[in-house]
């Protein structure tokens, strides 16, 4: 089975592996809670090897949860696969992206 891992550190988070419909449920709620409890987080996606529309929807849900907790969340190092999915989905400009 494919795996996804979320690592939360002070002011940053790293997601690695596959972020897909099959793997989203493997992300632990306590890690998400630790992330959104912070006031500022740069979320690095460089090590995401695969993402589908469910993974993209999860990123938007995470962003919404962060905003309700007054956590300023920005995404960094988007893989080309994610950039292409964002473009195909017509949601360019909706995720706050840190310029590389």
JSON list of N, CA and C in Angstrom, two decimals, residues 1-5 16-19 23 26 49:
[
{"chain": "A", "resi": 1, "resn": "UNK", "atom": "N", "xyz": [0.84, -1.20, 0.00]},
{"chain": "A", "resi": 1, "resn": "UNK", "atom": "CA", "xyz": [0.00, 0.00, 0.00]},
{"chain": "A", "resi": 1, "resn": "UNK", "atom": "C", "xyz": [0.88, 1.25, 0.00]},
{"chain": "A", "resi": 2, "resn": "UNK", "atom": "N", "xyz": [0.44, 2.25, -0.67]},
{"chain": "A", "resi": 2, "resn": "UNK", "atom": "CA", "xyz": [1.15, 3.53, -0.72]},
{"chain": "A", "resi": 2, "resn": "UNK", "atom": "C", "xyz": [1.07, 4.20, 0.64]},
{"chain": "A", "resi": 3, "resn": "UNK", "atom": "N", "xyz": [2.03, 5.06, 0.89]},
{"chain": "A", "resi": 3, "resn": "UNK", "atom": "CA", "xyz": [2.07, 5.72, 2.19]},
{"chain": "A", "resi": 3, "resn": "UNK", "atom": "C", "xyz": [2.26, 7.22, 2.02]},
{"chain": "A", "resi": 4, "resn": "UNK", "atom": "N", "xyz": [1.76, 7.94, 2.98]},
{"chain": "A", "resi": 4, "resn": "UNK", "atom": "CA", "xyz": [1.95, 9.38, 3.05]},
{"chain": "A", "resi": 4, "resn": "UNK", "atom": "C", "xyz": [2.37, 9.71, 4.48]},
{"chain": "A", "resi": 5, "resn": "UNK", "atom": "N", "xyz": [3.26, 10.68, 4.61]},
{"chain": "A", "resi": 5, "resn": "UNK", "atom": "CA", "xyz": [3.72, 11.06, 5.95]},
{"chain": "A", "resi": 5, "resn": "UNK", "atom": "C", "xyz": [3.71, 12.57, 6.09]},
{"chain": "A", "resi": 16, "resn": "UNK", "atom": "N", "xyz": [5.28, 13.97, 2.59]},
{"chain": "A", "resi": 16, "resn": "UNK", "atom": "CA", "xyz": [6.02, 13.13, 1.67]},
{"chain": "A", "resi": 16, "resn": "UNK", "atom": "C", "xyz": [5.18, 11.90, 1.31]},
{"chain": "A", "resi": 17, "resn": "UNK", "atom": "N", "xyz": [5.44, 11.38, 0.13]},
{"chain": "A", "resi": 17, "resn": "UNK", "atom": "CA", "xyz": [4.73, 10.20, -0.33]},
{"chain": "A", "resi": 17, "resn": "UNK", "atom": "C", "xyz": [3.58, 10.57, -1.26]},
{"chain": "A", "resi": 18, "resn": "UNK", "atom": "N", "xyz": [2.58, 9.71, -1.28]},
{"chain": "A", "resi": 18, "resn": "UNK", "atom": "CA", "xyz": [1.44, 9.89, -2.17]},
{"chain": "A", "resi": 18, "resn": "UNK", "atom": "C", "xyz": [0.25, 10.47, -1.42]},
{"chain": "A", "resi": 19, "resn": "UNK", "atom": "N", "xyz": [-0.28, 11.57, -1.92]},
{"chain": "A", "resi": 19, "resn": "UNK", "atom": "CA", "xyz": [-1.46, 12.21, -1.35]},
{"chain": "A", "resi": 19, "resn": "UNK", "atom": "C", "xyz": [-2.63, 11.92, -2.29]},
{"chain": "A", "resi": 23, "resn": "UNK", "atom": "N", "xyz": [-4.73, 7.32, 0.41]},
{"chain": "A", "resi": 23, "resn": "UNK", "atom": "CA", "xyz": [-3.79, 7.57, 1.51]},
{"chain": "A", "resi": 23, "resn": "UNK", "atom": "C", "xyz": [-4.18, 8.67, 2.48]},
{"chain": "A", "resi": 26, "resn": "UNK", "atom": "N", "xyz": [-4.61, 8.02, 6.12]},
{"chain": "A", "resi": 26, "resn": "UNK", "atom": "CA", "xyz": [-3.43, 7.65, 6.90]},
{"chain": "A", "resi": 26, "resn": "UNK", "atom": "C", "xyz": [-2.82, 8.84, 7.64]},
{"chain": "A", "resi": 49, "resn": "UNK", "atom": "N", "xyz": [5.09, 12.52, -4.12]},
{"chain": "A", "resi": 49, "resn": "UNK", "atom": "CA", "xyz": [5.41, 11.79, -5.35]},
{"chain": "A", "resi": 49, "resn": "UNK", "atom": "C", "xyz": [4.20, 11.59, -6.25]}
]
